[in-house]
Short mmCIF file of C-alpha atoms in Angstrom, two decimals:
data_model
loop_
_atom_site.label_atom_id
_atom_site.label_comp_id
_atom_site.label_asym_id
_atom_site.label_seq_id
_atom_site.Cartn_x
_atom_site.Cartn_y
_atom_site.Cartn_z
CA MET A 1 0.00 0.00 0.00
CA ALA A 2 1.23 3.48 -0.81
CA PRO A 3 -1.55 5.96 -0.09
CA MET A 4 -1.51 9.73 0.12
CA GLY A 5 1.65 10.83 -1.59
CA ALA A 6 3.72 8.21 0.15
CA ALA A 7 5.14 6.48 -2.87
CA PRO A 8 8.58 4.96 -2.30
CA SER A 9 11.53 7.24 -2.79
CA GLU A 10 13.61 6.89 -5.92
CA ASP A 11 16.69 5.65 -4.10
CA GLY A 12 15.75 2.03 -4.77
CA GLY A 13 15.28 1.15 -1.13
CA ARG A 14 13.31 -1.92 -0.16
CA ASP A 15 9.58 -1.29 0.15
CA LEU A 16 8.32 -3.04 3.29
CA THR A 17 4.75 -2.98 2.03
CA VAL A 18 5.76 -5.00 -1.04
CA VAL A 19 7.82 -7.44 1.03
CA ALA A 20 4.66 -8.06 3.08
CA VAL A 21 2.58 -9.25 0.09
CA PRO A 22 2.65 -12.95 1.16
CA PHE A 23 1.45 -11.85 4.60
CA TYR A 24 -1.45 -9.98 3.00
CA PHE A 25 -2.69 -13.03 1.16
CA ALA A 26 -2.24 -15.36 4.13
CA THR A 27 -4.23 -13.10 6.44
CA MET A 28 -6.94 -12.50 3.85
CA ALA A 29 -7.37 -16.26 3.52
CA LEU A 30 -7.65 -16.59 7.29
CA GLU A 31 -10.15 -13.74 7.49
CA TYR A 32 -12.19 -15.30 4.70
CA LEU A 33 -12.50 -18.56 6.66
CA VAL A 34 -13.53 -16.71 9.83
CA LEU A 35 -16.13 -14.66 7.95
CA ARG A 36 -17.50 -17.72 6.17
CA ARG A 37 -18.08 -19.42 9.51
CA ARG A 38 -19.66 -16.26 10.89
CA ARG A 39 -21.90 -15.96 7.85
CA ALA A 40 -23.14 -19.51 8.36
CA ALA A 41 -24.01 -18.70 11.98
CA ARG A 42 -25.30 -15.12 11.73
CA GLY A 43 -26.05 -14.46 8.09
CA PRO A 44 -24.30 -12.15 5.59
CA GLY A 45 -22.44 -9.03 6.68
CA ALA A 46 -20.67 -6.03 5.17
CA GLY A 47 -17.31 -7.60 5.92
CA ASP A 48 -17.91 -10.63 3.71
CA TYR A 49 -15.74 -11.17 0.66
CA GLU A 50 -17.53 -10.68 -2.64
CA ARG A 51 -15.56 -12.06 -5.57
CA ARG A 52 -15.91 -9.13 -7.97
CA ASP A 53 -15.30 -6.59 -5.21
CA THR A 54 -12.21 -8.42 -4.00
CA VAL A 55 -10.82 -8.72 -7.53
CA ALA A 56 -11.38 -4.99 -8.04
CA SER A 57 -9.57 -4.18 -4.77
CA LEU A 58 -6.60 -6.40 -5.62
CA THR A 59 -6.45 -4.96 -9.14
CA MET A 60 -6.32 -1.45 -7.73
CA GLY A 61 -3.58 -2.57 -5.33
CA VAL A 62 -1.42 -3.86 -8.17
CA ALA A 63 -2.13 -0.75 -10.23
CA SER A 64 -1.08 1.46 -7.31
CA LEU A 65 2.35 -0.17 -7.36
CA ALA A 66 2.79 0.29 -11.10
CA ALA A 67 1.34 3.82 -11.29
CA PRO A 68 4.30 5.65 -9.64
CA LEU A 69 6.76 3.95 -11.98
CA VAL A 70 4.76 4.80 -15.09
CA GLY A 71 3.82 8.23 -13.78
CA ARG A 72 7.41 9.29 -13.21
CA ARG A 73 8.35 8.33 -16.75
CA LEU A 74 5.39 10.16 -18.27
CA LEU A 75 5.37 13.25 -16.07
CA ARG A 76 9.09 13.98 -15.73
CA PRO A 77 9.31 15.56 -19.23
CA LEU A 78 6.34 17.80 -18.31
CA THR A 79 7.79 19.05 -15.03
CA PRO A 80 8.42 22.82 -15.21
CA GLY A 81 12.06 23.64 -14.62
CA ARG A 82 13.15 20.05 -15.22
CA GLY A 83 11.44 18.49 -18.20
CA ARG A 84 11.90 19.47 -21.82
CA TYR A 85 8.18 20.15 -22.20
CA GLY A 86 7.70 21.97 -18.91
CA ARG A 87 7.68 25.45 -20.43
CA ALA A 88 5.31 24.36 -23.17
CA LEU A 89 2.93 22.98 -20.54
CA VAL A 90 2.93 26.25 -18.60
CA ALA A 91 2.50 28.27 -21.80
CA GLY A 92 -0.39 26.06 -22.85
CA ALA A 93 -2.06 26.44 -19.45
CA LEU A 94 -1.70 30.25 -19.55
CA GLY A 95 -2.99 30.37 -23.11
CA ALA A 96 -6.03 28.31 -22.12
CA VAL A 97 -6.67 30.64 -19.17
CA VAL A 98 -6.60 33.71 -21.42
CA THR A 99 -8.81 32.07 -24.04
CA THR A 100 -11.31 30.95 -21.42
CA THR A 101 -11.42 34.38 -19.80
CA VAL A 102 -12.11 36.06 -23.12
CA ALA A 103 -14.77 33.46 -23.96
CA ASP A 104 -16.43 34.09 -20.59
CA ALA A 105 -16.55 37.81 -21.30
CA VAL A 106 -18.05 37.26 -24.76
CA ALA A 107 -20.61 34.82 -23.37
CA ARG A 108 -21.71 37.35 -20.76
CA ARG A 109 -22.01 40.17 -23.30
CA THR A 110 -24.04 38.05 -25.74
CA ALA A 111 -26.21 36.29 -23.16
CA PRO A 112 -29.90 36.52 -24.14
CA ALA A 113 -31.94 38.54 -21.64
CA ARG A 114 -34.99 36.51 -20.75
CA THR A 115 -37.56 36.64 -18.05
CA GLY A 116 -37.46 33.56 -15.82
CA ALA A 117 -34.31 32.12 -17.38
CA THR A 118 -30.67 32.85 -16.99
CA ALA A 119 -28.10 33.33 -19.68
CA ARG A 120 -26.81 29.82 -19.13
CA GLN A 121 -30.24 28.31 -19.74
CA ALA A 122 -30.76 30.37 -22.83
CA ALA A 123 -27.49 29.25 -24.34
CA SER A 124 -28.25 25.58 -23.92
CA SER A 125 -32.01 25.45 -24.44
CA SER A 126 -32.87 28.07 -27.06
CA PRO A 127 -34.41 26.30 -30.09
CA ALA A 128 -33.34 27.31 -33.56
CA PRO A 129 -35.67 30.02 -34.90
CA ALA A 130 -38.28 28.81 -37.37
CA PRO A 131 -38.26 30.13 -40.94
CA ASP A 132 -40.62 33.06 -41.52
CA PRO A 133 -41.61 33.43 -45.15
CA GLY A 134 -42.91 36.94 -44.50
CA GLY A 135 -39.61 38.53 -43.56
CA GLU A 136 -36.32 39.53 -45.12
CA PRO A 137 -33.41 37.15 -45.69
CA GLY A 138 -30.91 37.38 -42.88
CA VAL A 139 -27.45 36.23 -41.90
CA GLY A 140 -27.49 32.55 -41.10
CA SER A 141 -30.79 31.87 -42.91
CA ARG A 142 -31.01 28.72 -44.91
CA PRO A 143 -31.30 29.23 -48.69
CA GLY A 144 -34.85 29.96 -49.62
CA THR A 145 -35.94 31.08 -46.15
CA VAL A 146 -36.51 34.52 -44.74
CA ARG A 147 -36.79 35.86 -41.17
CA THR A 148 -38.43 38.78 -39.45
CA GLY A 149 -36.36 41.00 -37.23
CA ALA A 150 -34.52 38.17 -35.45
CA THR A 151 -31.27 38.19 -37.40
CA ALA A 152 -29.23 40.13 -34.84
CA GLU A 153 -30.65 38.12 -31.95
CA ASP A 154 -29.99 34.82 -33.70
CA GLY A 155 -26.45 35.83 -34.48
CA SER A 156 -25.86 36.86 -30.90
CA ALA A 157 -27.24 33.56 -29.65
CA ARG A 158 -24.89 31.63 -31.96
CA VAL A 159 -21.93 33.67 -30.74
CA HIS A 160 -23.00 33.03 -27.16
CA ARG A 161 -23.22 29.27 -27.68
CA LEU A 162 -19.83 29.21 -29.39
CA ALA A 163 -18.26 31.27 -26.61
CA ARG A 164 -19.64 28.87 -24.00
CA ARG A 165 -18.24 25.88 -25.87
CA VAL A 166 -14.85 27.54 -26.08
CA ALA A 167 -15.00 28.38 -22.37
CA ALA A 168 -15.94 24.79 -21.51
CA VAL A 169 -13.00 23.32 -23.41
CA GLY A 170 -10.64 26.08 -22.30
CA GLY A 171 -11.66 25.75 -18.67
CA VAL A 172 -10.99 22.02 -18.61
CA THR A 173 -7.69 22.48 -20.47
CA SER A 174 -6.61 25.18 -18.03
CA VAL A 175 -7.40 23.04 -14.99
CA VAL A 176 -5.71 19.92 -16.34
CA ALA A 177 -2.57 21.61 -17.70
CA GLY A 178 -2.26 23.96 -14.74
CA GLY A 179 -2.85 21.10 -12.31
CA VAL A 180 -0.14 18.96 -13.87
CA ALA A 181 2.28 21.90 -13.82
CA VAL A 182 1.62 22.61 -10.13
CA THR A 183 1.66 19.02 -8.89
CA THR A 184 4.78 17.96 -10.79
CA THR A 185 6.64 21.05 -9.67
CA TRP A 186 5.62 20.50 -6.04
CA ALA A 187 6.62 16.84 -6.12
CA SER A 188 10.02 17.55 -7.68
CA ARG A 189 10.81 20.24 -5.10
CA THR A 190 9.82 18.24 -2.01
CA THR A 191 11.60 14.90 -2.35
CA PRO A 192 13.27 13.59 0.83
CA GLU A 193 16.68 13.68 -0.83
CA ARG A 194 16.32 17.31 -1.90
CA LEU A 195 15.01 18.48 1.49
CA TRP A 196 17.71 16.51 3.31
CA ARG A 197 20.32 18.63 1.55
CA HIS A 198 18.59 21.73 2.94
CA ARG A 199 17.93 20.42 6.46
CA LEU A 200 17.55 22.95 9.24
CA VAL A 201 19.11 20.86 12.01
CA GLY A 202 21.84 18.25 12.19
CA ASP A 203 21.65 14.54 11.50
CA LEU A 204 19.62 12.66 14.14
CA GLY A 205 21.33 9.43 13.19
CA ALA A 206 19.81 6.01 12.63
CA GLY A 207 19.20 4.81 16.18
CA PRO A 208 15.91 3.76 17.81
CA LEU A 209 15.09 7.28 19.02
CA ALA A 210 15.52 8.68 15.53
CA LEU A 211 13.32 5.90 14.12
CA ALA A 212 10.65 6.56 16.77
CA ALA A 213 10.73 10.27 15.93
CA ALA A 214 10.37 9.43 12.24
CA VAL A 215 7.36 7.16 12.84
CA VAL A 216 5.54 9.68 15.05
CA ALA A 217 6.33 12.62 12.76
CA TRP A 218 5.24 10.63 9.68
CA ASP A 219 2.00 9.80 11.47
CA PHE A 220 1.39 13.47 12.22
CA VAL A 221 1.93 14.55 8.60
CA TYR A 222 -0.24 11.65 7.43
CA TYR A 223 -3.12 12.85 9.59
CA TRP A 224 -3.15 16.29 7.93
CA ASP A 225 -2.71 14.92 4.42
CA HIS A 226 -5.53 12.46 5.00
CA ARG A 227 -7.77 15.17 6.42
CA PHE A 228 -6.99 17.43 3.46
CA MET A 229 -8.02 14.64 1.09
CA HIS A 230 -11.49 14.77 2.57
CA THR A 231 -11.85 18.53 2.40
CA SER A 232 -10.65 19.39 -1.11
CA ARG A 233 -12.21 17.76 -4.14
CA TYR A 234 -9.14 17.36 -6.34
CA MET A 235 -7.49 15.54 -3.46
CA TRP A 236 -10.61 13.50 -2.81
CA ALA A 237 -10.51 12.44 -6.47
CA VAL A 238 -7.20 10.75 -5.65
CA HIS A 239 -8.42 9.13 -2.44
CA VAL A 240 -12.00 8.16 -3.30
CA VAL A 241 -10.71 4.90 -4.76
CA HIS A 242 -10.00 3.63 -1.26
CA HIS A 243 -13.56 4.38 -0.11
CA SER A 244 -15.45 3.06 -3.12
CA SER A 245 -16.08 -0.46 -1.80
CA GLU A 246 -19.30 -1.25 0.03
CA HIS A 247 -17.49 -4.12 1.75
CA TYR A 248 -14.95 -3.85 4.53
CA ASN A 249 -12.28 -6.49 4.93
CA LEU A 250 -8.54 -6.83 4.54
CA SER A 251 -8.78 -6.72 0.76
CA THR A 252 -10.23 -3.21 1.10
CA ALA A 253 -6.90 -2.09 2.56
CA LEU A 254 -5.28 -2.91 -0.78
CA ARG A 255 -7.77 -0.85 -2.83
CA GLN A 256 -5.30 1.97 -3.30
CA PRO A 257 -5.20 5.16 -5.41
CA VAL A 258 -3.34 5.30 -8.71
CA ALA A 259 -3.39 9.07 -9.30
CA GLU A 260 -1.34 10.39 -6.38
CA ALA A 261 0.87 12.25 -8.86
CA PHE A 262 -2.02 14.70 -9.27
CA GLY A 263 -2.22 15.65 -5.60
CA THR A 264 -0.37 18.22 -3.54
CA PHE A 265 0.56 16.74 -0.19
CA LEU A 266 2.32 18.02 2.86
CA PRO A 267 5.66 16.45 2.01
CA PHE A 268 6.80 13.54 4.13
CA GLY A 269 10.22 14.59 2.94
CA GLY A 270 9.77 17.63 5.16
CA LEU A 271 10.85 15.38 8.05
CA CYS A 272 14.33 15.54 6.56
CA LEU A 273 14.45 19.26 7.30
CA LEU A 274 14.38 18.23 10.97
CA GLY A 275 17.38 15.94 10.65
CA ILE A 276 15.56 12.66 9.94
CA ARG A 277 17.39 10.72 7.28
CA PRO A 278 15.59 9.86 4.00
CA ALA A 279 16.07 6.15 4.70
CA LEU A 280 14.27 6.54 8.03
CA VAL A 281 11.44 8.44 6.33
CA GLU A 282 11.02 5.45 4.01
CA THR A 283 11.09 3.03 6.94
CA ALA A 284 8.50 5.11 8.81
CA ARG A 285 6.32 4.99 5.72
CA GLY A 286 6.48 1.22 5.65
CA VAL A 287 5.74 0.90 9.38
CA ASN A 288 2.72 3.21 9.13
CA LEU A 289 1.24 1.56 6.08
CA LEU A 290 1.74 -1.95 7.41
CA TYR A 291 -0.08 -0.89 10.56
CA GLN A 292 -2.99 0.43 8.53
CA TYR A 293 -3.50 -2.93 6.82
CA TRP A 294 -4.80 -4.89 9.79
CA ILE A 295 -7.36 -2.31 10.91
CA HIS A 296 -9.47 -2.91 7.78
CA THR A 297 -11.54 -5.71 9.30
CA GLU A 298 -14.81 -6.48 11.03
CA THR A 299 -13.44 -9.60 12.69
CA ILE A 300 -11.79 -7.62 15.51
CA GLY A 301 -13.94 -5.79 18.03
CA ARG A 302 -13.02 -3.17 20.62
CA LEU A 303 -9.51 -3.28 22.07
CA GLY A 304 -10.00 -1.70 25.47
CA PRO A 305 -7.75 1.05 26.87
CA SER A 306 -5.45 0.99 23.82
CA GLU A 307 -8.18 2.72 21.84
CA ALA A 308 -7.48 5.94 23.73
CA VAL A 309 -4.14 6.24 21.93
CA LEU A 310 -4.03 3.87 18.97
CA ASN A 311 -6.04 3.71 15.78
CA THR A 312 -7.96 0.43 15.86
CA PRO A 313 -10.34 -1.53 13.63
CA SER A 314 -13.25 0.05 15.49
CA HIS A 315 -11.95 3.58 14.91
CA HIS A 316 -11.15 2.87 11.27
CA ARG A 317 -14.55 1.34 10.59
CA VAL A 318 -15.94 4.75 11.50
CA HIS A 319 -13.48 6.26 9.03
CA HIS A 320 -15.00 4.20 6.21
CA GLY A 321 -18.62 4.86 7.16
CA SER A 322 -21.10 6.79 5.05
CA ASN A 323 -23.28 7.39 8.10
CA ARG A 324 -23.75 11.12 8.56
CA ARG A 325 -22.20 11.16 12.03
CA TYR A 326 -19.14 9.31 10.74
CA LEU A 327 -18.28 11.65 7.85
CA ASP A 328 -14.84 13.32 8.06
CA ARG A 329 -13.78 11.43 11.16
CA ASN A 330 -10.80 9.40 12.39
CA HIS A 331 -8.07 10.32 9.92
CA GLY A 332 -5.16 8.90 11.92
CA SER A 333 -2.77 6.17 10.87
CA ILE A 334 -1.17 4.54 13.93
CA LEU A 335 -2.25 7.11 16.50
CA ILE A 336 -5.78 8.30 17.12
CA VAL A 337 -4.53 11.09 19.39
CA TRP A 338 -4.35 13.55 16.47
CA ASP A 339 -8.09 13.15 15.89
CA ARG A 340 -8.76 13.62 19.58
CA LEU A 341 -6.57 16.72 19.69
CA PHE A 342 -7.92 18.37 16.53
CA GLY A 343 -11.62 17.57 16.88
CA THR A 344 -12.13 14.85 14.27
CA PHE A 345 -12.59 11.84 16.56
CA GLU A 346 -15.80 9.83 16.57
CA PRO A 347 -16.34 6.52 18.41
CA GLU A 348 -18.14 3.60 16.80
CA THR A 349 -21.63 3.83 18.28
CA GLU A 350 -23.90 2.57 15.48
CA PRO A 351 -23.56 -0.02 12.69
CA VAL A 352 -21.33 1.27 9.91
CA VAL A 353 -22.65 1.63 6.37
CA TYR A 354 -19.63 1.36 4.10
CA GLY A 355 -18.99 3.05 0.79
CA LEU A 356 -19.82 6.48 -0.60
CA THR A 357 -22.83 8.60 0.17
CA ALA A 358 -23.82 7.89 -3.45
CA ASN A 359 -22.18 4.66 -4.55
CA ILE A 360 -20.84 4.16 -8.06
CA ASP A 361 -22.13 0.57 -8.43
CA THR A 362 -19.26 -0.75 -10.49
CA PHE A 363 -16.39 -3.21 -10.19
CA ASN A 364 -14.60 -1.79 -13.22
CA PRO A 365 -11.11 -0.69 -12.05
CA LEU A 366 -10.88 2.03 -14.70
CA ARG A 367 -14.12 3.62 -13.57
CA ILE A 368 -13.20 3.20 -9.92
CA ALA A 369 -9.97 5.11 -10.59
CA THR A 370 -11.43 7.87 -12.76
CA HIS A 371 -15.10 8.47 -11.91
CA GLU A 372 -14.53 11.47 -9.65
CA TYR A 373 -12.12 13.07 -12.12
CA ARG A 374 -14.69 12.71 -14.90
CA ALA A 375 -17.38 14.22 -12.70
CA MET A 376 -15.15 17.07 -11.54
CA LEU A 377 -14.08 18.02 -15.06
CA GLY A 378 -17.70 17.82 -16.20
CA ASP A 379 -18.54 20.35 -13.53
CA VAL A 380 -15.62 22.54 -14.58
CA ALA A 381 -16.89 22.46 -18.17
CA SER A 382 -20.33 23.63 -17.02
CA ALA A 383 -18.97 26.57 -15.02
CA THR A 384 -19.36 30.14 -16.26
CA SER A 385 -16.70 31.90 -14.19
CA TRP A 386 -13.27 31.22 -12.75
CA ARG A 387 -14.60 31.40 -9.23
CA GLU A 388 -17.05 28.61 -10.01
CA ARG A 389 -14.47 26.50 -11.84
CA LEU A 390 -11.92 26.69 -9.07
CA SER A 391 -14.59 26.04 -6.45
CA TYR A 392 -15.49 22.82 -8.22
CA VAL A 393 -11.84 21.77 -7.95
CA VAL A 394 -10.57 22.98 -4.58
CA ARG A 395 -13.63 23.21 -2.35
CA GLY A 396 -15.01 20.27 -0.39
CA PRO A 397 -16.29 17.28 -2.34
CA GLY A 398 -19.87 17.92 -1.22
CA TRP A 399 -19.85 21.53 -2.40
CA ALA A 400 -20.46 20.58 -6.04
CA LYS A 401 -23.66 18.71 -5.19
CA GLU A 402 -24.95 21.56 -3.05
CA HIS A 403 -24.07 24.12 -5.71
CA ARG A 404 -25.79 22.18 -8.49
CA ALA A 405 -28.86 21.78 -6.28
CA ALA A 406 -28.90 25.53 -5.65
CA LEU A 407 -28.65 26.23 -9.40
CA ALA A 408 -31.48 23.81 -10.11
CA ALA A 409 -33.66 25.37 -7.42
CA ALA A 410 -33.04 28.81 -8.92
CA GLY A 411 -33.74 27.57 -12.43
CA THR A 412 -30.17 28.06 -13.58
CA GLY A 413 -29.07 24.68 -14.87
CA GLY A 414 -25.65 24.76 -16.54
CA GLU A 415 -25.17 24.63 -20.27
CA VAL A 416 -22.95 21.59 -20.09
CA ALA A 417 -24.84 19.10 -17.99
CA ALA A 418 -22.85 18.09 -14.95
CA PRO A 419 -22.78 14.31 -14.63
CA VAL A 420 -24.43 12.54 -11.75
CA HIS A 421 -21.72 11.22 -9.49
CA ASP A 422 -20.88 10.31 -5.95
CA VAL A 423 -20.43 12.81 -3.21
CA ALA A 424 -17.50 11.89 -1.06
CA VAL A 425 -17.98 10.03 2.11
CA SER A 426 -15.36 11.53 4.33
CA ALA A 427 -13.52 9.04 6.34
#
């Protein structure tokens, strides 16, 4: 597992989470036997293994290991300041921004003024004017037809529709190109090796105290990254993969994101600024992610006093719940103390309903990996201003649903229909 910007460093070090693969399969087999016996005694449960769901989770796990290797090869040439196409990417993004801004201005100036309908409705729903044999030929008339006094209006409507189409394409292009430029630049500037060279304090060494400091510090950074992934939609688009299953067992732990290259994370390499060696940062990563594996289960109940300090299966079940009271809770990795300190802790007090608040109902790995990106870019294409576009990208994952509902209630449906999609269940 390599969630939340924690892909292995490029120094070729051994990845503990990969070494543990035989352990994953052995424990999943054991859990399957326990759950099968429980099912025979108590009936089906949300923790049960479902073949298609399990295959999807394992497929996403394998893809998450391959994605960083492929991503580095594909994105390195596009990295501003490093890749040969970095400048072209930035220039393309800026050009798309300018084009979109101009198209927005034209669309506003040519928007039909109608009672009871907004400019956006008019652009998408205005029918083509019918031929009027009693009028004069006008621009845009078909041969042999004439119109009465509507030529200027019809021309303006056509310009408006064209401007909105240009803005839709330009807006999506701007977000994608600009996003790639920002995320690749951030990733290249925050590697453990680079930040180690600029450390603020001396070398803490490689002893047990340094390792303990690395594990605790990694856990702290993880908490904030994880919390951020539930409060900003472009980050949720990375993380939603892990929450897309309606089952909850050890295979769910392996349902990992493949698009971490498109996120901006608090850098775990930042620990190197405090004198923690890059190798220890990598070890802390492995320790944290191995710990997270075993808490994805319904076969373990409450664990007594340890739950005051440690993240446990009970706490993490809450994290994966779509119940309203469980949304945006229990973001910790090893320690639950961060949630208790920063107000995001919630105990398990009612049965957990797993999955998303609006489930995607698919076992297709490609759709699992991309559905939120498709929905987000569809919303960006429907937007009519930069404020709206950026809000669809950076605001909370539930904001888009609320905003579309508000537009519908006001009778202002967007020109480019926003697709129906899941709203994040915050975990």
